[in-house]
C-alpha cells in the first residue's frame, strides 16, 4: 500500500486527478471506477479543468460508479446519478453510453445487481477504481458487518452512515436507508485502486485501514491485501496512520 500525504485538500485533489489523467493517457479505453461523497468533489473539479485545458480526453473511457441510494430517481438532487452529472459527466466528453451507475429504482434490484456485475466483466473489469472512505471504514456502501459481500448487492445503511450523509438532505428522515453497492469483490478485482481521505474525521478509519489487520468491521482494511493501492490523504486524515 502506497501512502501519499498532502498538505492540503487541493493538493490531494490535483494528485488524484493527475493519476487518473496519467492512466487515461496510458490506456485511452480505461475502465474507470468512480466514487461519490464530498471528498472526490475537488478531484472532479480538477479533471474538468484538465479537460478544458485540453489535457485529458475521455472519449474512449468507460465508467462504473460504486453505488446509488435505493429509491432515489436519477433526477433527485441527492442521487449519485445527479451528483456525477453535476460534477463530471455534464462537463467532459464521456460518451453517455459509456457511463454506468447502478439503478436504485429498478423493479427487480437483485437482477439489476447481477446485470451490473456482468457489465463490469464484459467491459474487461475495472482498470482504476477511485474510492472514498466512510468514517466507519466503509468503501462504496460496504458497511462494517460480520461478513462482506463479494458482488454488487443491496445493503441496509448503518445509522452512522445515515447520520453522516444527512448533511446532504434537508432532514435525516429523507436519507434513504438502503443502497445498491458494488461488493468488495468487484472493488478488489480492479487492477489499481486509489483511495482518498481528507480531514480529521477520517483519521481513525485511515489508521484502521493501514494497521496490518484485515477485519470486516473496517471494510477498507481489505485493501491491504491488494497489490496496487495508493492512499492519497491530507495531513489531518493521515495523523494516526500506521506505517506498513
Ligand atoms: C458515501 C459513499 C462513499 C463515500 C463516503 C464518504 O457513503 N457511498 O462512497 O466514500 O460517503 O463520503 P465523504 O467523502 O462525503 O466523507
Short mmCIF file of C-alpha atoms and ligand atoms in Angstrom, two decimals:
data_model
loop_
_atom_site.label_atom_id
_atom_site.label_comp_id
_atom_site.label_asym_id
_atom_site.label_seq_id
_atom_site.Cartn_x
_atom_site.Cartn_y
_atom_site.Cartn_z
CA UNK A 1 0.00 0.00 0.00
CA UNK A 2 1.47 3.30 -1.07
CA UNK A 3 0.57 6.32 1.05
CA UNK A 4 0.83 9.87 -0.29
CA UNK A 5 0.30 12.55 2.33
CA UNK A 6 -0.59 16.01 1.06
CA UNK A 7 -0.55 19.33 2.88
CA UNK A 8 -3.95 20.43 1.61
CA UNK A 9 -7.22 19.16 0.18
CA UNK A 10 -6.45 20.98 -3.10
CA UNK A 11 -3.14 19.16 -3.39
CA UNK A 12 -4.92 15.85 -2.72
CA UNK A 13 -7.46 16.65 -5.45
CA UNK A 14 -4.78 17.57 -8.01
CA UNK A 15 -2.75 14.47 -7.19
CA UNK A 16 -5.78 12.18 -7.63
CA UNK A 17 -6.85 13.87 -10.87
CA UNK A 18 -3.27 13.66 -12.20
CA UNK A 19 -3.10 9.91 -11.50
CA UNK A 20 -6.36 9.42 -13.42
CA UNK A 21 -5.13 11.60 -16.30
CA UNK A 22 -1.88 9.60 -16.49
CA UNK A 23 -3.80 6.35 -16.53
CA UNK A 24 -6.08 7.58 -19.34
CA UNK A 25 -3.01 8.67 -21.32
CA UNK A 26 -1.57 5.18 -20.84
CA UNK A 27 -4.86 3.47 -21.73
CA UNK A 28 -7.37 5.52 -23.71
CA UNK A 29 -10.07 2.85 -23.20
CA UNK A 30 -9.63 2.83 -19.43
CA UNK A 31 -12.44 1.30 -17.38
CA UNK A 32 -12.64 3.79 -14.54
CA UNK A 33 -14.46 3.09 -11.27
CA UNK A 34 -15.86 6.25 -9.71
CA UNK A 35 -16.91 7.32 -6.22
CA UNK A 36 -19.20 9.99 -4.83
CA UNK A 37 -19.19 11.84 -1.50
CA UNK A 38 -17.69 15.23 -0.75
CA UNK A 39 -14.07 14.01 -0.80
CA UNK A 40 -13.74 13.45 -4.59
CA UNK A 41 -15.54 16.70 -5.50
CA UNK A 42 -12.21 18.58 -5.77
CA UNK A 43 -10.74 15.78 -7.88
CA UNK A 44 -13.67 16.03 -10.31
CA UNK A 45 -13.22 19.81 -10.50
CA UNK A 46 -9.55 19.28 -11.40
CA UNK A 47 -10.45 16.67 -14.03
CA UNK A 48 -12.84 19.19 -15.59
CA UNK A 49 -10.02 21.78 -15.54
CA UNK A 50 -7.66 19.31 -17.24
CA UNK A 51 -10.33 18.59 -19.86
CA UNK A 52 -10.94 22.29 -20.56
CA UNK A 53 -7.19 22.81 -20.91
CA UNK A 54 -7.09 20.01 -23.49
CA UNK A 55 -5.01 17.74 -21.25
CA UNK A 56 -7.39 14.81 -20.97
CA UNK A 57 -9.65 13.00 -23.40
CA UNK A 58 -12.47 10.86 -22.03
CA UNK A 59 -13.83 9.74 -25.40
CA UNK A 60 -12.71 6.11 -25.02
CA UNK A 61 -13.18 5.87 -21.25
CA UNK A 62 -15.86 3.67 -19.70
CA UNK A 63 -17.02 4.45 -16.15
CA UNK A 64 -18.71 2.41 -13.44
CA UNK A 65 -19.89 4.09 -10.27
CA UNK A 66 -19.69 2.31 -6.97
CA UNK A 67 -23.16 2.83 -5.62
CA UNK A 68 -26.55 4.51 -5.54
CA UNK A 69 -29.30 5.03 -2.98
CA UNK A 70 -32.31 2.76 -3.27
CA UNK A 71 -35.46 4.66 -4.32
CA UNK A 72 -33.83 7.91 -5.46
CA UNK A 73 -34.63 8.65 -9.10
CA UNK A 74 -31.68 9.74 -11.27
CA UNK A 75 -33.08 13.30 -11.31
CA UNK A 76 -33.18 13.55 -7.50
CA UNK A 77 -30.60 16.18 -6.42
CA UNK A 78 -29.16 13.83 -3.79
CA UNK A 79 -28.94 10.82 -6.09
CA UNK A 80 -25.47 9.76 -7.14
CA UNK A 81 -26.62 9.92 -10.78
CA UNK A 82 -27.28 13.62 -10.30
CA UNK A 83 -24.01 14.13 -8.39
CA UNK A 84 -21.99 12.61 -11.20
CA UNK A 85 -23.68 14.69 -13.88
CA UNK A 86 -23.15 17.86 -11.86
CA UNK A 87 -19.51 17.24 -11.00
CA UNK A 88 -18.20 15.43 -14.09
CA UNK A 89 -20.43 13.97 -16.77
CA UNK A 90 -22.01 17.28 -17.90
CA UNK A 91 -18.59 18.88 -18.35
CA UNK A 92 -16.40 16.36 -20.20
CA UNK A 93 -16.53 14.26 -23.37
CA UNK A 94 -17.52 10.94 -21.80
CA UNK A 95 -19.90 9.12 -24.16
CA UNK A 96 -23.25 8.69 -22.40
CA UNK A 97 -23.34 5.02 -23.41
CA UNK A 98 -20.01 4.50 -21.62
CA UNK A 99 -21.32 5.75 -18.28
CA UNK A 100 -22.67 3.20 -15.79
CA UNK A 101 -24.27 3.75 -12.39
CA UNK A 102 -26.34 1.08 -10.65
CA UNK A 103 -30.04 1.92 -10.53
CA UNK A 104 -31.59 2.24 -7.11
CA UNK A 105 -35.05 2.28 -8.68
CA UNK A 106 -35.09 -0.93 -10.73
CA UNK A 107 -38.23 -3.02 -10.17
CA UNK A 108 -36.01 -6.05 -9.58
CA UNK A 109 -32.95 -4.83 -7.71
CA UNK A 110 -31.41 -8.28 -7.47
CA UNK A 111 -31.38 -8.68 -11.25
CA UNK A 112 -30.04 -5.13 -11.55
CA UNK A 113 -27.13 -6.08 -9.28
CA UNK A 114 -26.33 -9.24 -11.30
CA UNK A 115 -26.54 -7.29 -14.56
CA UNK A 116 -24.20 -4.60 -13.19
CA UNK A 117 -21.51 -7.16 -12.30
CA UNK A 118 -21.94 -8.81 -15.71
CA UNK A 119 -21.47 -5.45 -17.41
CA UNK A 120 -18.24 -4.79 -15.48
CA UNK A 121 -16.97 -8.23 -16.53
CA UNK A 122 -17.93 -7.60 -20.17
CA UNK A 123 -16.01 -4.33 -20.08
CA UNK A 124 -12.93 -6.31 -19.04
CA UNK A 125 -13.00 -5.39 -15.33
CA UNK A 126 -12.08 -2.11 -13.72
CA UNK A 127 -8.64 -0.73 -14.58
CA UNK A 128 -8.56 2.03 -11.98
CA UNK A 129 -11.02 2.34 -9.10
CA UNK A 130 -11.38 5.56 -7.11
CA UNK A 131 -12.62 5.19 -3.54
CA UNK A 132 -13.56 7.47 -0.68
CA UNK A 133 -13.96 6.10 2.82
CA UNK A 134 -16.67 6.44 5.45
CA UNK A 135 -15.69 7.46 8.98
CA UNK A 136 -16.64 3.89 9.93
CA UNK A 137 -14.30 2.45 7.28
CA UNK A 138 -16.93 1.70 4.64
CA UNK A 139 -15.99 1.64 0.95
CA UNK A 140 -18.74 2.15 -1.60
CA UNK A 141 -21.60 1.29 0.74
CA UNK A 142 -19.96 -1.87 2.08
CA UNK A 143 -20.73 -1.28 5.73
CA UNK A 144 -18.96 -2.84 8.74
CA UNK A 145 -20.60 -6.21 9.41
CA UNK A 146 -19.76 -9.77 10.41
CA UNK A 147 -19.16 -10.59 6.73
CA UNK A 148 -18.62 -8.68 3.49
CA UNK A 149 -20.41 -9.35 0.21
CA UNK A 150 -18.36 -10.07 -2.89
CA UNK A 151 -20.81 -8.98 -5.59
CA UNK A 152 -23.00 -5.95 -6.24
CA UNK A 153 -25.87 -6.08 -3.76
CA UNK A 154 -28.47 -4.15 -1.77
CA UNK A 155 -27.40 -3.05 1.68
CA UNK A 156 -29.08 -1.58 4.75
CA UNK A 157 -27.14 1.54 5.73
CA UNK A 158 -25.87 1.84 9.30
CA UNK A 159 -27.27 4.60 11.49
CA UNK A 160 -23.77 6.11 11.49
CA UNK A 161 -23.76 6.38 7.68
CA UNK A 162 -27.32 7.73 7.58
CA UNK A 163 -26.29 10.37 10.15
CA UNK A 164 -23.08 11.23 8.25
CA UNK A 165 -24.90 11.58 4.92
CA UNK A 166 -27.85 13.50 6.38
CA UNK A 167 -25.84 16.70 5.86
CA UNK A 168 -26.75 16.49 2.17
CA UNK A 169 -30.51 16.23 2.85
CA UNK A 170 -32.97 18.68 4.40
CA UNK A 171 -33.82 16.30 7.25
CA UNK A 172 -32.33 12.96 8.40
CA UNK A 173 -35.70 11.31 7.59
CA UNK A 174 -35.09 11.95 3.89
CA UNK A 175 -31.89 9.88 3.81
CA UNK A 176 -32.62 6.53 2.14
CA UNK A 177 -31.96 3.60 4.48
CA UNK A 178 -30.88 1.29 1.67
CA UNK A 179 -28.41 1.43 -1.19
CA UNK A 180 -27.07 -0.65 -4.06
CA UNK A 181 -23.29 -1.02 -3.95
CA UNK A 182 -20.52 -2.88 -5.72
CA UNK A 183 -19.26 -5.59 -3.41
CA UNK A 184 -15.71 -5.83 -2.13
CA UNK A 185 -15.01 -8.48 -4.80
CA UNK A 186 -15.75 -6.09 -7.67
CA UNK A 187 -13.58 -3.45 -5.97
CA UNK A 188 -10.70 -5.82 -5.20
CA UNK A 189 -10.65 -7.10 -8.79
CA UNK A 190 -9.72 -3.61 -10.02
CA UNK A 191 -6.17 -3.55 -11.39
CA UNK A 192 -5.38 -0.34 -9.48
CA UNK A 193 -7.13 1.45 -6.64
CA UNK A 194 -6.75 4.95 -5.27
CA UNK A 195 -8.43 5.85 -2.00
CA UNK A 196 -8.92 9.47 -0.96
CA UNK A 197 -9.41 10.71 2.58
CA UNK A 198 -9.48 14.23 3.90
CA UNK A 199 -9.92 15.70 7.37
CA UNK A 200 -9.53 14.54 10.95
CA UNK A 201 -12.89 12.75 10.83
CA UNK A 202 -11.25 10.11 8.65
CA UNK A 203 -8.05 9.72 10.71
CA UNK A 204 -9.22 6.74 12.72
CA UNK A 205 -10.60 4.97 9.62
CA UNK A 206 -7.22 5.50 7.89
CA UNK A 207 -5.37 4.17 10.95
CA UNK A 208 -7.53 1.05 10.90
CA UNK A 209 -7.11 0.70 7.12
CA UNK A 210 -3.31 0.72 7.41
CA UNK A 211 -2.57 -1.09 10.65
CA UNK A 212 -1.88 -4.56 9.28
CA UNK A 213 -5.13 -6.24 10.32
CA UNK A 214 -7.94 -7.15 7.94
CA UNK A 215 -11.35 -7.10 9.56
CA UNK A 216 -14.92 -6.93 8.27
CA UNK A 217 -15.60 -4.34 10.95
CA UNK A 218 -13.42 -1.96 8.86
CA UNK A 219 -14.23 -2.88 5.24
CA UNK A 220 -11.43 -0.71 3.80
CA UNK A 221 -8.86 -2.80 5.71
CA UNK A 222 -9.17 -5.47 2.99
CA UNK A 223 -7.32 -3.08 0.66
CA UNK A 224 -4.12 -4.02 2.49
CA UNK A 225 -4.04 -7.30 0.56
CA UNK A 226 -4.49 -5.67 -2.86
CA UNK A 227 -1.28 -5.35 -4.85
CA UNK A 228 -1.74 -1.82 -6.22
CA UNK A 229 -3.41 0.58 -3.81
CA UNK A 230 -2.46 4.22 -3.37
CA UNK A 231 -3.90 6.15 -0.45
CA UNK A 232 -3.95 9.90 -1.02
CA UNK A 233 -4.64 11.55 2.30
CA UNK A 234 -4.23 15.03 3.66
CA UNK A 235 -2.31 15.68 6.85
CA UNK A 236 -5.37 15.58 9.10
CA UNK A 237 -6.59 12.25 7.72
CA UNK A 238 -3.04 10.85 7.90
CA UNK A 239 -2.50 11.92 11.51
CA UNK A 240 -2.96 8.43 13.00
CA UNK A 241 -1.86 6.30 10.08
CA UNK A 242 0.30 3.25 10.61
CA UNK A 243 3.41 2.87 8.51
CA UNK A 244 3.34 -0.53 6.82
C1 LIG B 1 -20.79 7.70 0.99
C2 LIG B 1 -20.36 6.97 -0.27
C3 LIG B 1 -18.93 6.52 -0.18
C4 LIG B 1 -18.05 7.65 0.32
C5 LIG B 1 -18.47 8.04 1.69
C6 LIG B 1 -17.64 9.15 2.30
O1 LIG B 1 -21.34 6.92 1.96
N1 LIG B 1 -21.18 5.84 -0.54
O2 LIG B 1 -18.50 6.05 -1.45
O3 LIG B 1 -16.70 7.25 0.31
O4 LIG B 1 -19.81 8.50 1.61
O5 LIG B 1 -18.12 10.38 1.89
P1 LIG B 1 -17.44 11.77 2.15
O6 LIG B 1 -16.35 11.86 1.17
O7 LIG B 1 -18.52 12.76 1.89
O8 LIG B 1 -16.96 11.77 3.54
#
